[in-house]
């Protein structure tokens, strides 16, 4: 974001700051929530230098909570510390993207089977409804919330908070590369996944999930190659 900020960028930052301020109790929580959201939404781009003084000033805190937040984000794979440049938004190689999708397959297949084994009729109905919505026409800007809701229902987030945390972290690390790029365009599989999971077909549901992740990975790798970011 640097020192010169366009009005659209300023508005987006102000919106993120406002929403984060509602949920944060400390300067550290606020700094973490704002910087993380800026990275995930692409407002802070891969490879961008994260100046602690600049971030502290814009968030309205001192440098200490900003530094703590950056270290926490480093442990989540969103930030890396470069000996010469300080903190930067982490970039991914094609190889790292492939590894992230291998990890996603393992964790998501595990969460899916565990969740299907404890499926309730209420969750099954909600899943079908969310699947229909996701594979239907969308209102602009609603997709992210709907997709998050679908997966939290699919993987039974209430009973699997740890697995959901890992899955969402892995998804966020990759998704920030795809802001404004319709990588999932035409991938209509939520309805089918919901149908199989709702009726307890764990094998069928896992097959659909693995096929989807493989196709999505292929598209992400292509997108990264187009951007010349495998270096």
PDB file of C-alpha atoms in Angstrom:
ATOM      1  CA  UNK A   1       0.000   0.000   0.000  1.00  0.00           C
ATOM      2  CA  UNK A   2       3.051   2.270   0.337  1.00  0.00           C
ATOM      3  CA  UNK A   3       2.729   5.921   1.296  1.00  0.00           C
ATOM      4  CA  UNK A   4       0.481   7.020  -1.558  1.00  0.00           C
ATOM      5  CA  UNK A   5      -2.966   5.524  -1.416  1.00  0.00           C
ATOM      6  CA  UNK A   6      -5.711   5.712  -4.052  1.00  0.00           C
ATOM      7  CA  UNK A   7      -9.233   6.594  -2.929  1.00  0.00           C
ATOM      8  CA  UNK A   8     -10.655   3.111  -3.686  1.00  0.00           C
ATOM      9  CA  UNK A   9      -7.798   1.545  -1.719  1.00  0.00           C
ATOM     10  CA  UNK A  10      -8.350   4.006   1.139  1.00  0.00           C
ATOM     11  CA  UNK A  11     -12.055   3.130   1.225  1.00  0.00           C
ATOM     12  CA  UNK A  12     -11.295  -0.607   1.247  1.00  0.00           C
ATOM     13  CA  UNK A  13      -8.761  -0.130   4.048  1.00  0.00           C
ATOM     14  CA  UNK A  14     -11.203   2.001   6.068  1.00  0.00           C
ATOM     15  CA  UNK A  15     -13.864  -0.703   5.677  1.00  0.00           C
ATOM     16  CA  UNK A  16     -11.473  -3.446   6.881  1.00  0.00           C
ATOM     17  CA  UNK A  17     -10.318  -1.276   9.799  1.00  0.00           C
ATOM     18  CA  UNK A  18     -13.904  -0.504  10.805  1.00  0.00           C
ATOM     19  CA  UNK A  19     -14.965  -4.143  10.795  1.00  0.00           C
ATOM     20  CA  UNK A  20     -11.821  -5.283  12.647  1.00  0.00           C
ATOM     21  CA  UNK A  21     -12.272  -2.585  15.307  1.00  0.00           C
ATOM     22  CA  UNK A  22     -15.711  -4.020  16.150  1.00  0.00           C
ATOM     23  CA  UNK A  23     -14.254  -7.408  17.109  1.00  0.00           C
ATOM     24  CA  UNK A  24     -10.841  -6.493  18.530  1.00  0.00           C
ATOM     25  CA  UNK A  25     -10.244  -5.931  22.216  1.00  0.00           C
ATOM     26  CA  UNK A  26      -6.539  -5.026  22.088  1.00  0.00           C
ATOM     27  CA  UNK A  27      -4.159  -3.152  19.775  1.00  0.00           C
ATOM     28  CA  UNK A  28      -2.503  -6.493  18.971  1.00  0.00           C
ATOM     29  CA  UNK A  29      -5.790  -8.125  17.936  1.00  0.00           C
ATOM     30  CA  UNK A  30      -6.708  -5.093  15.851  1.00  0.00           C
ATOM     31  CA  UNK A  31      -3.329  -5.033  14.062  1.00  0.00           C
ATOM     32  CA  UNK A  32      -3.487  -8.766  13.360  1.00  0.00           C
ATOM     33  CA  UNK A  33      -7.075  -8.670  12.046  1.00  0.00           C
ATOM     34  CA  UNK A  34      -6.448  -5.662   9.772  1.00  0.00           C
ATOM     35  CA  UNK A  35      -3.140  -6.835   8.255  1.00  0.00           C
ATOM     36  CA  UNK A  36      -4.424 -10.387   7.782  1.00  0.00           C
ATOM     37  CA  UNK A  37      -7.584  -9.213   6.019  1.00  0.00           C
ATOM     38  CA  UNK A  38      -5.560  -6.831   3.806  1.00  0.00           C
ATOM     39  CA  UNK A  39      -3.345  -9.733   2.729  1.00  0.00           C
ATOM     40  CA  UNK A  40      -6.210 -12.188   2.176  1.00  0.00           C
ATOM     41  CA  UNK A  41      -8.216  -9.695   0.104  1.00  0.00           C
ATOM     42  CA  UNK A  42      -5.158  -8.724  -1.949  1.00  0.00           C
ATOM     43  CA  UNK A  43      -5.076  -5.120  -0.723  1.00  0.00           C
ATOM     44  CA  UNK A  44      -1.531  -5.966   0.354  1.00  0.00           C
ATOM     45  CA  UNK A  45      -0.158  -7.844  -2.658  1.00  0.00           C
ATOM     46  CA  UNK A  46       2.240 -10.819  -2.693  1.00  0.00           C
ATOM     47  CA  UNK A  47       5.811  -9.539  -2.482  1.00  0.00           C
ATOM     48  CA  UNK A  48       4.769  -6.161  -1.050  1.00  0.00           C
ATOM     49  CA  UNK A  49       7.026  -4.685   1.619  1.00  0.00           C
ATOM     50  CA  UNK A  50       5.257  -4.265   4.979  1.00  0.00           C
ATOM     51  CA  UNK A  51       6.562  -1.073   6.606  1.00  0.00           C
ATOM     52  CA  UNK A  52       5.831  -1.284  10.317  1.00  0.00           C
ATOM     53  CA  UNK A  53       5.734   2.502  10.833  1.00  0.00           C
ATOM     54  CA  UNK A  54       3.321   2.973   7.925  1.00  0.00           C
ATOM     55  CA  UNK A  55       1.006   0.178   9.085  1.00  0.00           C
ATOM     56  CA  UNK A  56       1.063   1.390  12.708  1.00  0.00           C
ATOM     57  CA  UNK A  57       0.147   4.917  11.624  1.00  0.00           C
ATOM     58  CA  UNK A  58      -2.692   3.784   9.371  1.00  0.00           C
ATOM     59  CA  UNK A  59      -4.149   1.374  11.944  1.00  0.00           C
ATOM     60  CA  UNK A  60      -3.708   3.914  14.748  1.00  0.00           C
ATOM     61  CA  UNK A  61      -1.484   1.832  17.048  1.00  0.00           C
ATOM     62  CA  UNK A  62       2.191   1.730  18.051  1.00  0.00           C
ATOM     63  CA  UNK A  63       4.787  -0.372  16.218  1.00  0.00           C
ATOM     64  CA  UNK A  64       4.941  -3.107  18.872  1.00  0.00           C
ATOM     65  CA  UNK A  65       1.489  -4.672  18.217  1.00  0.00           C
ATOM     66  CA  UNK A  66       2.153  -4.414  14.463  1.00  0.00           C
ATOM     67  CA  UNK A  67       5.433  -6.314  14.820  1.00  0.00           C
ATOM     68  CA  UNK A  68       3.726  -8.973  16.981  1.00  0.00           C
ATOM     69  CA  UNK A  69       0.960  -9.320  14.383  1.00  0.00           C
ATOM     70  CA  UNK A  70       3.515  -9.727  11.569  1.00  0.00           C
ATOM     71  CA  UNK A  71       5.282 -12.487  13.504  1.00  0.00           C
ATOM     72  CA  UNK A  72       1.970 -14.282  14.035  1.00  0.00           C
ATOM     73  CA  UNK A  73       1.182 -13.947  10.316  1.00  0.00           C
ATOM     74  CA  UNK A  74       4.621 -15.361   9.525  1.00  0.00           C
ATOM     75  CA  UNK A  75       3.710 -18.504  11.488  1.00  0.00           C
ATOM     76  CA  UNK A  76       0.530 -18.782   9.362  1.00  0.00           C
ATOM     77  CA  UNK A  77       2.508 -18.560   6.131  1.00  0.00           C
ATOM     78  CA  UNK A  78       1.153 -15.161   5.037  1.00  0.00           C
ATOM     79  CA  UNK A  79       4.248 -13.054   5.794  1.00  0.00           C
ATOM     80  CA  UNK A  80       7.969 -13.755   5.466  1.00  0.00           C
ATOM     81  CA  UNK A  81      10.863 -11.876   7.048  1.00  0.00           C
ATOM     82  CA  UNK A  82      13.606 -11.026   4.592  1.00  0.00           C
ATOM     83  CA  UNK A  83      17.024 -10.198   6.154  1.00  0.00           C
ATOM     84  CA  UNK A  84      17.395  -7.082   3.965  1.00  0.00           C
ATOM     85  CA  UNK A  85      13.835  -5.912   3.303  1.00  0.00           C
ATOM     86  CA  UNK A  86      12.141  -6.751   6.592  1.00  0.00           C
ATOM     87  CA  UNK A  87       8.609  -8.151   6.452  1.00  0.00           C
ATOM     88  CA  UNK A  88       7.032  -8.844   3.050  1.00  0.00           C
ATOM     89  CA  UNK A  89       3.758 -10.448   1.977  1.00  0.00           C
ATOM     90  CA  UNK A  90       4.772 -13.998   1.220  1.00  0.00           C
ATOM     91  CA  UNK A  91       4.875 -15.183  -2.376  1.00  0.00           C
ATOM     92  CA  UNK A  92       4.320 -18.805  -3.345  1.00  0.00           C
ATOM     93  CA  UNK A  93       6.123 -21.016  -5.798  1.00  0.00           C
ATOM     94  CA  UNK A  94       4.221 -23.464  -7.991  1.00  0.00           C
ATOM     95  CA  UNK A  95       5.757 -26.286  -5.934  1.00  0.00           C
ATOM     96  CA  UNK A  96       4.405 -24.759  -2.706  1.00  0.00           C
ATOM     97  CA  UNK A  97       0.948 -24.443  -4.250  1.00  0.00           C
ATOM     98  CA  UNK A  98       1.019 -28.136  -5.165  1.00  0.00           C
ATOM     99  CA  UNK A  99       2.027 -29.011  -1.611  1.00  0.00           C
ATOM    100  CA  UNK A 100      -0.764 -26.867  -0.151  1.00  0.00           C
ATOM    101  CA  UNK A 101      -3.294 -28.761  -2.277  1.00  0.00           C
ATOM    102  CA  UNK A 102      -1.861 -32.119  -1.183  1.00  0.00           C
ATOM    103  CA  UNK A 103      -2.312 -30.997   2.427  1.00  0.00           C
ATOM    104  CA  UNK A 104      -5.829 -29.741   1.668  1.00  0.00           C
ATOM    105  CA  UNK A 105      -6.776 -33.124   0.203  1.00  0.00           C
ATOM    106  CA  UNK A 106      -5.570 -34.945   3.318  1.00  0.00           C
ATOM    107  CA  UNK A 107      -7.199 -32.633   5.856  1.00  0.00           C
ATOM    108  CA  UNK A 108     -10.444 -32.058   3.927  1.00  0.00           C
ATOM    109  CA  UNK A 109     -11.001 -35.743   3.122  1.00  0.00           C
ATOM    110  CA  UNK A 110     -10.511 -36.508   6.830  1.00  0.00           C
ATOM    111  CA  UNK A 111     -12.899 -33.721   7.919  1.00  0.00           C
ATOM    112  CA  UNK A 112     -15.474 -34.762   5.290  1.00  0.00           C
ATOM    113  CA  UNK A 113     -15.598 -38.409   6.396  1.00  0.00           C
ATOM    114  CA  UNK A 114     -15.772 -37.461  10.070  1.00  0.00           C
ATOM    115  CA  UNK A 115     -18.585 -35.019   9.371  1.00  0.00           C
ATOM    116  CA  UNK A 116     -20.597 -37.435   7.179  1.00  0.00           C
ATOM    117  CA  UNK A 117     -20.416 -40.082   9.917  1.00  0.00           C
ATOM    118  CA  UNK A 118     -22.307 -37.654  12.187  1.00  0.00           C
ATOM    119  CA  UNK A 119     -24.652 -36.063   9.632  1.00  0.00           C
ATOM    120  CA  UNK A 120     -27.996 -34.815  10.965  1.00  0.00           C
ATOM    121  CA  UNK A 121     -31.121 -34.133   8.905  1.00  0.00           C
ATOM    122  CA  UNK A 122     -30.926 -30.424   9.804  1.00  0.00           C
ATOM    123  CA  UNK A 123     -27.322 -30.163   8.560  1.00  0.00           C
ATOM    124  CA  UNK A 124     -28.160 -32.198   5.453  1.00  0.00           C
ATOM    125  CA  UNK A 125     -30.979 -29.775   4.570  1.00  0.00           C
ATOM    126  CA  UNK A 126     -28.801 -26.730   5.179  1.00  0.00           C
ATOM    127  CA  UNK A 127     -25.981 -28.220   3.073  1.00  0.00           C
ATOM    128  CA  UNK A 128     -28.293 -28.882   0.120  1.00  0.00           C
ATOM    129  CA  UNK A 129     -29.623 -25.327   0.357  1.00  0.00           C
ATOM    130  CA  UNK A 130     -26.095 -23.820   0.468  1.00  0.00           C
ATOM    131  CA  UNK A 131     -24.976 -26.048  -2.414  1.00  0.00           C
ATOM    132  CA  UNK A 132     -27.906 -24.869  -4.568  1.00  0.00           C
ATOM    133  CA  UNK A 133     -27.092 -21.225  -3.780  1.00  0.00           C
ATOM    134  CA  UNK A 134     -23.388 -21.596  -4.578  1.00  0.00           C
ATOM    135  CA  UNK A 135     -23.978 -23.317  -7.915  1.00  0.00           C
ATOM    136  CA  UNK A 136     -26.691 -20.838  -8.915  1.00  0.00           C
ATOM    137  CA  UNK A 137     -26.422 -17.213 -10.069  1.00  0.00           C
ATOM    138  CA  UNK A 138     -24.655 -14.907  -7.579  1.00  0.00           C
ATOM    139  CA  UNK A 139     -25.013 -11.422  -6.295  1.00  0.00           C
ATOM    140  CA  UNK A 140     -21.715  -9.607  -6.590  1.00  0.00           C
ATOM    141  CA  UNK A 141     -19.584  -9.791  -3.463  1.00  0.00           C
ATOM    142  CA  UNK A 142     -21.549 -12.557  -1.702  1.00  0.00           C
ATOM    143  CA  UNK A 143     -19.562 -15.551  -2.944  1.00  0.00           C
ATOM    144  CA  UNK A 144     -16.856 -15.556  -0.272  1.00  0.00           C
ATOM    145  CA  UNK A 145     -19.358 -15.603   2.635  1.00  0.00           C
ATOM    146  CA  UNK A 146     -21.502 -18.262   0.961  1.00  0.00           C
ATOM    147  CA  UNK A 147     -18.522 -20.501   0.215  1.00  0.00           C
ATOM    148  CA  UNK A 148     -17.238 -20.147   3.801  1.00  0.00           C
ATOM    149  CA  UNK A 149     -20.706 -21.037   5.154  1.00  0.00           C
ATOM    150  CA  UNK A 150     -20.931 -24.087   2.855  1.00  0.00           C
ATOM    151  CA  UNK A 151     -17.588 -25.542   3.953  1.00  0.00           C
ATOM    152  CA  UNK A 152     -18.217 -24.858   7.622  1.00  0.00           C
ATOM    153  CA  UNK A 153     -21.464 -26.806   7.306  1.00  0.00           C
ATOM    154  CA  UNK A 154     -19.862 -29.545   5.164  1.00  0.00           C
ATOM    155  CA  UNK A 155     -17.025 -30.104   7.636  1.00  0.00           C
ATOM    156  CA  UNK A 156     -19.194 -29.628  10.733  1.00  0.00           C
ATOM    157  CA  UNK A 157     -17.238 -26.635  12.019  1.00  0.00           C
ATOM    158  CA  UNK A 158     -19.020 -26.623  15.379  1.00  0.00           C
ATOM    159  CA  UNK A 159     -17.565 -30.056  16.220  1.00  0.00           C
ATOM    160  CA  UNK A 160     -14.328 -29.749  14.219  1.00  0.00           C
ATOM    161  CA  UNK A 161     -12.969 -26.262  14.949  1.00  0.00           C
ATOM    162  CA  UNK A 162      -9.324 -27.340  14.706  1.00  0.00           C
ATOM    163  CA  UNK A 163      -9.694 -28.976  11.283  1.00  0.00           C
ATOM    164  CA  UNK A 164     -11.697 -25.991   9.986  1.00  0.00           C
ATOM    165  CA  UNK A 165      -8.970 -23.613  11.192  1.00  0.00           C
ATOM    166  CA  UNK A 166      -6.301 -25.542   9.263  1.00  0.00           C
ATOM    167  CA  UNK A 167      -8.478 -25.806   6.124  1.00  0.00           C
ATOM    168  CA  UNK A 168      -9.310 -22.086   6.101  1.00  0.00           C
ATOM    169  CA  UNK A 169      -5.658 -21.090   6.676  1.00  0.00           C
ATOM    170  CA  UNK A 170      -4.535 -23.272   3.751  1.00  0.00           C
ATOM    171  CA  UNK A 171      -7.309 -21.888   1.534  1.00  0.00           C
ATOM    172  CA  UNK A 172      -6.493 -18.272   2.454  1.00  0.00           C
ATOM    173  CA  UNK A 173      -2.785 -18.658   1.696  1.00  0.00           C
ATOM    174  CA  UNK A 174      -3.642 -19.499  -1.925  1.00  0.00           C
ATOM    175  CA  UNK A 175      -6.811 -17.464  -2.447  1.00  0.00           C
ATOM    176  CA  UNK A 176      -5.120 -14.086  -2.011  1.00  0.00           C
ATOM    177  CA  UNK A 177      -3.345 -14.732  -5.325  1.00  0.00           C
ATOM    178  CA  UNK A 178      -6.680 -15.067  -7.029  1.00  0.00           C
ATOM    179  CA  UNK A 179      -8.397 -11.803  -6.082  1.00  0.00           C
ATOM    180  CA  UNK A 180     -10.289 -10.567  -9.135  1.00  0.00           C
ATOM    181  CA  UNK A 181      -9.506 -13.759 -11.084  1.00  0.00           C
ATOM    182  CA  UNK A 182     -12.412 -16.131 -11.577  1.00  0.00           C
ATOM    183  CA  UNK A 183     -10.447 -19.317 -11.139  1.00  0.00           C
ATOM    184  CA  UNK A 184     -13.491 -21.278  -9.926  1.00  0.00           C
ATOM    185  CA  UNK A 185     -15.615 -20.061 -12.849  1.00  0.00           C
ATOM    186  CA  UNK A 186     -17.774 -22.865 -14.213  1.00  0.00           C
ATOM    187  CA  UNK A 187     -16.825 -25.317 -11.425  1.00  0.00           C
ATOM    188  CA  UNK A 188     -20.343 -26.373 -10.400  1.00  0.00           C
ATOM    189  CA  UNK A 189     -19.813 -29.148  -7.933  1.00  0.00           C
ATOM    190  CA  UNK A 190     -21.212 -27.898  -4.594  1.00  0.00           C
ATOM    191  CA  UNK A 191     -24.724 -29.220  -5.272  1.00  0.00           C
ATOM    192  CA  UNK A 192     -23.378 -32.708  -6.035  1.00  0.00           C
ATOM    193  CA  UNK A 193     -21.030 -32.707  -3.038  1.00  0.00           C
ATOM    194  CA  UNK A 194     -23.877 -31.609  -0.750  1.00  0.00           C
ATOM    195  CA  UNK A 195     -26.206 -34.297  -2.168  1.00  0.00           C
ATOM    196  CA  UNK A 196     -23.692 -37.114  -1.600  1.00  0.00           C
ATOM    197  CA  UNK A 197     -22.676 -35.898   1.866  1.00  0.00           C
ATOM    198  CA  UNK A 198     -26.317 -35.406   2.913  1.00  0.00           C
ATOM    199  CA  UNK A 199     -27.205 -38.984   2.034  1.00  0.00           C
ATOM    200  CA  UNK A 200     -24.103 -40.398   3.746  1.00  0.00           C
ATOM    201  CA  UNK A 201     -22.122 -41.454   0.662  1.00  0.00           C
ATOM    202  CA  UNK A 202     -18.614 -40.762   2.008  1.00  0.00           C
ATOM    203  CA  UNK A 203     -16.803 -42.485  -0.886  1.00  0.00           C
ATOM    204  CA  UNK A 204     -18.752 -40.584  -3.548  1.00  0.00           C
ATOM    205  CA  UNK A 205     -18.405 -37.262  -1.716  1.00  0.00           C
ATOM    206  CA  UNK A 206     -14.645 -37.719  -1.257  1.00  0.00           C
ATOM    207  CA  UNK A 207     -14.242 -38.540  -4.971  1.00  0.00           C
ATOM    208  CA  UNK A 208     -16.038 -35.301  -5.966  1.00  0.00           C
ATOM    209  CA  UNK A 209     -13.960 -33.313  -3.452  1.00  0.00           C
ATOM    210  CA  UNK A 210     -10.631 -34.724  -4.714  1.00  0.00           C
ATOM    211  CA  UNK A 211     -11.589 -34.124  -8.373  1.00  0.00           C
ATOM    212  CA  UNK A 212     -12.506 -30.528  -7.546  1.00  0.00           C
ATOM    213  CA  UNK A 213      -9.289 -29.845  -5.619  1.00  0.00           C
ATOM    214  CA  UNK A 214      -7.192 -31.330  -8.457  1.00  0.00           C
ATOM    215  CA  UNK A 215      -8.919 -29.133 -11.060  1.00  0.00           C
ATOM    216  CA  UNK A 216      -8.700 -26.034  -8.861  1.00  0.00           C
ATOM    217  CA  UNK A 217      -5.000 -26.678  -8.225  1.00  0.00           C
ATOM    218  CA  UNK A 218      -4.392 -26.976 -11.979  1.00  0.00           C
ATOM    219  CA  UNK A 219      -6.080 -23.603 -12.551  1.00  0.00           C
ATOM    220  CA  UNK A 220      -4.174 -21.908  -9.711  1.00  0.00           C
ATOM    221  CA  UNK A 221      -0.835 -23.191 -11.047  1.00  0.00           C
ATOM    222  CA  UNK A 222      -1.761 -21.848 -14.502  1.00  0.00           C
ATOM    223  CA  UNK A 223      -2.672 -18.470 -12.995  1.00  0.00           C
ATOM    224  CA  UNK A 224       0.640 -18.287 -11.103  1.00  0.00           C
ATOM    225  CA  UNK A 225       2.547 -19.197 -14.263  1.00  0.00           C
ATOM    226  CA  UNK A 226       0.693 -16.435 -16.158  1.00  0.00           C
ATOM    227  CA  UNK A 227       1.764 -13.943 -13.506  1.00  0.00           C
ATOM    228  CA  UNK A 228       5.353 -15.184 -13.735  1.00  0.00           C
ATOM    229  CA  UNK A 229       5.319 -15.900 -10.024  1.00  0.00           C
ATOM    230  CA  UNK A 230       6.921 -19.324  -9.972  1.00  0.00           C
ATOM    231  CA  UNK A 231      10.345 -17.680  -9.599  1.00  0.00           C
TER     232      UNK A 231
END
